[in-house]
Amino acid sequence: MRMSKRLLLAASLLIGGAGAAQASDLITVPVQSGSAAMPVSDSAFDWNGFYAGVYGAVQSSASNDTTVGAGVELGVNAQFDFFLVGGEVALQGLTSDTIDTAYGKVTGRGGVLITPDLLAYASAGYGLELGGSGGSDLLAGGGVEFAVNDALSLNAEYTRSFSVEGDGPKDQFTLGARFHF
């Protein structure tokens, strides 16, 4: 009996609340029709074309500890609206207490322009150790690149290498400058 009184009280509260909701006025929000043009800056950086760059690298792996080095790169970009695709080749030298080696890589990249001067991208490719153990790796990573002026951009990139032959996986972080022409 006590349970049925509670159910009756709960049902009457729900019905009473629903009646009060029906009695309220409908709120309308005006909607404007038409399209707004996206502002376009005349001074936007032109990402299309070739570039050459220099960078510093720090690489870490379980088998070789931490190595540091520097590299050079050549690449090309093609911009489609706010999307970018490109490719590059790079050569770097790495050194530590126990190892000195050269490393070459070929990567492709695809990205999105966050602003006309700021690019976020993902990259993938193939790397080959040119000295030492002669190992090879599949590469995957990403980075950001900021256009400083019409001919110079600065970038930071993280790359994870997955060993195909040779040493185990490696993590690499690079900071660099690219000169666009």
PDB file of C-alpha atoms in Angstrom:
ATOM      1  CA  MET A   1       0.000   0.000   0.000  1.00  0.00           C
ATOM      2  CA  ARG A   2       2.807   2.336   0.930  1.00  0.00           C
ATOM      3  CA  MET A   3       4.537   1.632  -2.451  1.00  0.00           C
ATOM      4  CA  SER A   4       1.412   2.476  -4.444  1.00  0.00           C
ATOM      5  CA  LYS A   5       1.062   5.855  -2.646  1.00  0.00           C
ATOM      6  CA  ARG A   6       4.629   6.719  -3.593  1.00  0.00           C
ATOM      7  CA  LEU A   7       4.043   5.731  -7.215  1.00  0.00           C
ATOM      8  CA  LEU A   8       0.837   7.799  -7.300  1.00  0.00           C
ATOM      9  CA  LEU A   9       2.655  10.831  -5.834  1.00  0.00           C
ATOM     10  CA  ALA A  10       5.539  10.490  -8.341  1.00  0.00           C
ATOM     11  CA  ALA A  11       3.114  10.147 -11.271  1.00  0.00           C
ATOM     12  CA  SER A  12       1.158  13.243 -10.245  1.00  0.00           C
ATOM     13  CA  LEU A  13       4.366  15.280  -9.945  1.00  0.00           C
ATOM     14  CA  LEU A  14       5.470  14.189 -13.433  1.00  0.00           C
ATOM     15  CA  ILE A  15       2.065  14.961 -14.961  1.00  0.00           C
ATOM     16  CA  GLY A  16       1.880  18.325 -13.198  1.00  0.00           C
ATOM     17  CA  GLY A  17       5.379  19.239 -14.393  1.00  0.00           C
ATOM     18  CA  ALA A  18       4.509  18.271 -17.961  1.00  0.00           C
ATOM     19  CA  GLY A  19       1.391  20.458 -17.847  1.00  0.00           C
ATOM     20  CA  ALA A  20       3.428  23.411 -16.662  1.00  0.00           C
ATOM     21  CA  ALA A  21       5.904  22.872 -19.473  1.00  0.00           C
ATOM     22  CA  GLN A  22       3.115  22.912 -22.046  1.00  0.00           C
ATOM     23  CA  ALA A  23       1.825  26.212 -20.726  1.00  0.00           C
ATOM     24  CA  SER A  24       5.100  28.064 -21.378  1.00  0.00           C
ATOM     25  CA  ASP A  25       5.670  30.160 -24.497  1.00  0.00           C
ATOM     26  CA  LEU A  26       7.830  28.993 -27.355  1.00  0.00           C
ATOM     27  CA  ILE A  27      11.191  30.763 -27.511  1.00  0.00           C
ATOM     28  CA  THR A  28      12.374  31.608 -30.995  1.00  0.00           C
ATOM     29  CA  VAL A  29      15.858  32.538 -32.120  1.00  0.00           C
ATOM     30  CA  PRO A  30      16.206  34.543 -35.341  1.00  0.00           C
ATOM     31  CA  VAL A  31      18.415  32.844 -37.926  1.00  0.00           C
ATOM     32  CA  GLN A  32      20.204  34.932 -40.506  1.00  0.00           C
ATOM     33  CA  SER A  33      20.419  33.524 -44.007  1.00  0.00           C
ATOM     34  CA  GLY A  34      23.330  34.268 -46.298  1.00  0.00           C
ATOM     35  CA  SER A  35      26.936  33.334 -46.440  1.00  0.00           C
ATOM     36  CA  ALA A  36      29.868  35.019 -44.802  1.00  0.00           C
ATOM     37  CA  ALA A  37      33.139  35.057 -46.700  1.00  0.00           C
ATOM     38  CA  MET A  38      36.208  33.808 -44.914  1.00  0.00           C
ATOM     39  CA  PRO A  39      38.800  36.587 -44.607  1.00  0.00           C
ATOM     40  CA  VAL A  40      41.908  36.027 -46.698  1.00  0.00           C
ATOM     41  CA  SER A  41      45.158  37.798 -45.971  1.00  0.00           C
ATOM     42  CA  ASP A  42      47.186  39.159 -48.887  1.00  0.00           C
ATOM     43  CA  SER A  43      50.376  38.554 -46.920  1.00  0.00           C
ATOM     44  CA  ALA A  44      49.825  34.809 -46.384  1.00  0.00           C
ATOM     45  CA  PHE A  45      52.904  32.606 -46.651  1.00  0.00           C
ATOM     46  CA  ASP A  46      53.207  30.672 -49.907  1.00  0.00           C
ATOM     47  CA  TRP A  47      53.934  27.064 -48.925  1.00  0.00           C
ATOM     48  CA  ASN A  48      54.199  25.892 -52.568  1.00  0.00           C
ATOM     49  CA  GLY A  49      57.608  25.058 -53.970  1.00  0.00           C
ATOM     50  CA  PHE A  50      61.018  23.793 -52.988  1.00  0.00           C
ATOM     51  CA  TYR A  51      62.914  24.247 -49.737  1.00  0.00           C
ATOM     52  CA  ALA A  52      66.287  23.389 -48.200  1.00  0.00           C
ATOM     53  CA  GLY A  53      66.887  23.156 -44.490  1.00  0.00           C
ATOM     54  CA  VAL A  54      69.232  22.438 -41.612  1.00  0.00           C
ATOM     55  CA  TYR A  55      68.319  20.863 -38.280  1.00  0.00           C
ATOM     56  CA  GLY A  56      69.632  19.566 -35.004  1.00  0.00           C
ATOM     57  CA  ALA A  57      68.589  16.105 -33.823  1.00  0.00           C
ATOM     58  CA  VAL A  58      68.420  14.137 -30.584  1.00  0.00           C
ATOM     59  CA  GLN A  59      67.777  10.393 -30.947  1.00  0.00           C
ATOM     60  CA  SER A  60      67.121   7.838 -28.237  1.00  0.00           C
ATOM     61  CA  SER A  61      67.021   4.049 -28.427  1.00  0.00           C
ATOM     62  CA  ALA A  62      67.404   1.138 -26.044  1.00  0.00           C
ATOM     63  CA  SER A  63      70.458  -0.232 -27.879  1.00  0.00           C
ATOM     64  CA  ASN A  64      72.425   3.006 -28.489  1.00  0.00           C
ATOM     65  CA  ASP A  65      71.258   5.224 -25.617  1.00  0.00           C
ATOM     66  CA  THR A  66      71.096   8.882 -26.704  1.00  0.00           C
ATOM     67  CA  THR A  67      72.811  10.314 -29.768  1.00  0.00           C
ATOM     68  CA  VAL A  68      72.911  13.902 -30.996  1.00  0.00           C
ATOM     69  CA  GLY A  69      73.624  15.299 -34.422  1.00  0.00           C
ATOM     70  CA  ALA A  70      72.788  17.629 -37.253  1.00  0.00           C
ATOM     71  CA  GLY A  71      71.316  17.202 -40.691  1.00  0.00           C
ATOM     72  CA  VAL A  72      70.409  18.773 -44.016  1.00  0.00           C
ATOM     73  CA  GLU A  73      67.210  18.283 -45.998  1.00  0.00           C
ATOM     74  CA  LEU A  74      65.691  19.056 -49.399  1.00  0.00           C
ATOM     75  CA  GLY A  75      61.963  19.022 -50.002  1.00  0.00           C
ATOM     76  CA  VAL A  76      58.982  20.176 -52.004  1.00  0.00           C
ATOM     77  CA  ASN A  77      55.451  21.212 -50.970  1.00  0.00           C
ATOM     78  CA  ALA A  78      52.148  21.583 -52.797  1.00  0.00           C
ATOM     79  CA  GLN A  79      49.345  23.538 -51.114  1.00  0.00           C
ATOM     80  CA  PHE A  80      45.675  22.919 -51.914  1.00  0.00           C
ATOM     81  CA  ASP A  81      43.510  25.483 -50.100  1.00  0.00           C
ATOM     82  CA  PHE A  82      44.394  24.798 -46.445  1.00  0.00           C
ATOM     83  CA  PHE A  83      45.852  21.299 -47.058  1.00  0.00           C
ATOM     84  CA  LEU A  84      49.509  20.626 -47.816  1.00  0.00           C
ATOM     85  CA  VAL A  85      51.310  17.571 -49.209  1.00  0.00           C
ATOM     86  CA  GLY A  86      55.024  17.207 -49.742  1.00  0.00           C
ATOM     87  CA  GLY A  87      58.102  15.060 -49.672  1.00  0.00           C
ATOM     88  CA  GLU A  88      61.707  15.370 -48.585  1.00  0.00           C
ATOM     89  CA  VAL A  89      65.067  13.640 -48.430  1.00  0.00           C
ATOM     90  CA  ALA A  90      67.432  14.168 -45.515  1.00  0.00           C
ATOM     91  CA  LEU A  91      70.936  13.206 -44.470  1.00  0.00           C
ATOM     92  CA  GLN A  92      72.126  13.467 -40.877  1.00  0.00           C
ATOM     93  CA  GLY A  93      75.142  12.605 -38.800  1.00  0.00           C
ATOM     94  CA  LEU A  94      74.698  11.250 -35.253  1.00  0.00           C
ATOM     95  CA  THR A  95      77.296  10.770 -32.542  1.00  0.00           C
ATOM     96  CA  SER A  96      77.541   9.566 -28.925  1.00  0.00           C
ATOM     97  CA  ASP A  97      80.167   8.036 -26.647  1.00  0.00           C
ATOM     98  CA  THR A  98      79.918   4.634 -28.351  1.00  0.00           C
ATOM     99  CA  ILE A  99      78.710   5.246 -31.918  1.00  0.00           C
ATOM    100  CA  ASP A 100      79.220   7.596 -34.886  1.00  0.00           C
ATOM    101  CA  THR A 101      76.915   7.082 -37.845  1.00  0.00           C
ATOM    102  CA  ALA A 102      75.229   8.703 -40.840  1.00  0.00           C
ATOM    103  CA  TYR A 103      71.538   8.243 -41.500  1.00  0.00           C
ATOM    104  CA  GLY A 104      69.481   8.972 -44.611  1.00  0.00           C
ATOM    105  CA  LYS A 105      65.712   9.183 -44.903  1.00  0.00           C
ATOM    106  CA  VAL A 106      62.985   9.746 -47.469  1.00  0.00           C
ATOM    107  CA  THR A 107      59.612  10.901 -46.141  1.00  0.00           C
ATOM    108  CA  GLY A 108      56.277  12.130 -47.372  1.00  0.00           C
ATOM    109  CA  ARG A 109      54.096  14.487 -45.376  1.00  0.00           C
ATOM    110  CA  GLY A 110      50.559  15.776 -45.302  1.00  0.00           C
ATOM    111  CA  GLY A 111      49.265  18.604 -43.191  1.00  0.00           C
ATOM    112  CA  VAL A 112      46.701  21.243 -42.403  1.00  0.00           C
ATOM    113  CA  LEU A 113      47.266  24.992 -42.174  1.00  0.00           C
ATOM    114  CA  ILE A 114      46.089  26.059 -38.722  1.00  0.00           C
ATOM    115  CA  THR A 115      46.674  29.701 -39.742  1.00  0.00           C
ATOM    116  CA  PRO A 116      48.204  30.950 -43.010  1.00  0.00           C
ATOM    117  CA  ASP A 117      51.624  30.873 -41.272  1.00  0.00           C
ATOM    118  CA  LEU A 118      51.295  27.758 -39.060  1.00  0.00           C
ATOM    119  CA  LEU A 119      51.311  24.193 -40.393  1.00  0.00           C
ATOM    120  CA  ALA A 120      50.633  20.972 -38.456  1.00  0.00           C
ATOM    121  CA  TYR A 121      51.597  17.801 -40.329  1.00  0.00           C
ATOM    122  CA  ALA A 122      52.082  14.043 -40.153  1.00  0.00           C
ATOM    123  CA  SER A 123      54.942  12.253 -41.926  1.00  0.00           C
ATOM    124  CA  ALA A 124      55.881   8.711 -42.916  1.00  0.00           C
ATOM    125  CA  GLY A 125      58.779   7.183 -44.800  1.00  0.00           C
ATOM    126  CA  TYR A 126      61.877   5.020 -44.850  1.00  0.00           C
ATOM    127  CA  GLY A 127      65.261   5.486 -43.160  1.00  0.00           C
ATOM    128  CA  LEU A 128      68.596   3.796 -43.752  1.00  0.00           C
ATOM    129  CA  GLU A 129      71.712   3.776 -41.586  1.00  0.00           C
ATOM    130  CA  LEU A 130      74.672   4.559 -43.865  1.00  0.00           C
ATOM    131  CA  GLY A 131      77.340   3.399 -41.441  1.00  0.00           C
ATOM    132  CA  GLY A 132      77.600   1.176 -38.399  1.00  0.00           C
ATOM    133  CA  SER A 133      75.149  -1.711 -38.477  1.00  0.00           C
ATOM    134  CA  GLY A 134      73.495  -0.696 -41.780  1.00  0.00           C
ATOM    135  CA  GLY A 135      69.991  -1.047 -40.353  1.00  0.00           C
ATOM    136  CA  SER A 136      66.801   0.196 -41.990  1.00  0.00           C
ATOM    137  CA  ASP A 137      63.609   1.617 -40.491  1.00  0.00           C
ATOM    138  CA  LEU A 138      60.033   2.526 -41.285  1.00  0.00           C
ATOM    139  CA  LEU A 139      59.346   6.059 -40.037  1.00  0.00           C
ATOM    140  CA  ALA A 140      56.201   7.733 -38.689  1.00  0.00           C
ATOM    141  CA  GLY A 141      55.839  11.071 -36.970  1.00  0.00           C
ATOM    142  CA  GLY A 142      54.582  14.596 -37.101  1.00  0.00           C
ATOM    143  CA  GLY A 143      55.446  18.172 -36.430  1.00  0.00           C
ATOM    144  CA  VAL A 144      54.657  21.853 -36.635  1.00  0.00           C
ATOM    145  CA  GLU A 145      56.179  24.497 -38.884  1.00  0.00           C
ATOM    146  CA  PHE A 146      55.912  28.276 -38.519  1.00  0.00           C
ATOM    147  CA  ALA A 147      56.575  30.735 -41.360  1.00  0.00           C
ATOM    148  CA  VAL A 148      58.739  33.564 -40.025  1.00  0.00           C
ATOM    149  CA  ASN A 149      58.846  35.576 -43.273  1.00  0.00           C
ATOM    150  CA  ASP A 150      58.500  35.013 -47.043  1.00  0.00           C
ATOM    151  CA  ALA A 151      61.557  32.757 -47.265  1.00  0.00           C
ATOM    152  CA  LEU A 152      62.122  31.232 -43.796  1.00  0.00           C
ATOM    153  CA  SER A 153      60.208  28.787 -41.616  1.00  0.00           C
ATOM    154  CA  LEU A 154      61.088  27.105 -38.314  1.00  0.00           C
ATOM    155  CA  ASN A 155      59.980  23.577 -37.494  1.00  0.00           C
ATOM    156  CA  ALA A 156      59.886  21.023 -34.691  1.00  0.00           C
ATOM    157  CA  GLU A 157      59.302  17.350 -35.478  1.00  0.00           C
ATOM    158  CA  TYR A 158      59.019  14.024 -33.651  1.00  0.00           C
ATOM    159  CA  THR A 159      59.746  10.785 -35.534  1.00  0.00           C
ATOM    160  CA  ARG A 160      59.384   7.196 -34.333  1.00  0.00           C
ATOM    161  CA  SER A 161      61.362   4.626 -36.291  1.00  0.00           C
ATOM    162  CA  PHE A 162      60.334   0.981 -36.409  1.00  0.00           C
ATOM    163  CA  SER A 163      63.257  -1.307 -37.172  1.00  0.00           C
ATOM    164  CA  VAL A 164      63.041  -3.410 -40.325  1.00  0.00           C
ATOM    165  CA  GLU A 165      66.625  -4.610 -40.025  1.00  0.00           C
ATOM    166  CA  GLY A 166      69.228  -3.832 -37.377  1.00  0.00           C
ATOM    167  CA  ASP A 167      68.741  -1.999 -34.064  1.00  0.00           C
ATOM    168  CA  GLY A 168      65.394  -1.708 -32.309  1.00  0.00           C
ATOM    169  CA  PRO A 169      62.960   1.217 -32.452  1.00  0.00           C
ATOM    170  CA  LYS A 170      64.197   4.770 -32.008  1.00  0.00           C
ATOM    171  CA  ASP A 171      62.648   8.101 -31.001  1.00  0.00           C
ATOM    172  CA  GLN A 172      63.962  11.276 -32.616  1.00  0.00           C
ATOM    173  CA  PHE A 173      63.224  14.951 -32.001  1.00  0.00           C
ATOM    174  CA  THR A 174      64.466  17.651 -34.390  1.00  0.00           C
ATOM    175  CA  LEU A 175      64.471  21.477 -34.451  1.00  0.00           C
ATOM    176  CA  GLY A 176      65.281  23.185 -37.722  1.00  0.00           C
ATOM    177  CA  ALA A 177      65.084  26.060 -40.152  1.00  0.00           C
ATOM    178  CA  ARG A 178      63.877  25.769 -43.764  1.00  0.00           C
ATOM    179  CA  PHE A 179      64.681  28.219 -46.547  1.00  0.00           C
ATOM    180  CA  HIS A 180      61.920  28.373 -49.200  1.00  0.00           C
ATOM    181  CA  PHE A 181      62.565  29.296 -52.829  1.00  0.00           C
TER     182      PHE A 181
END
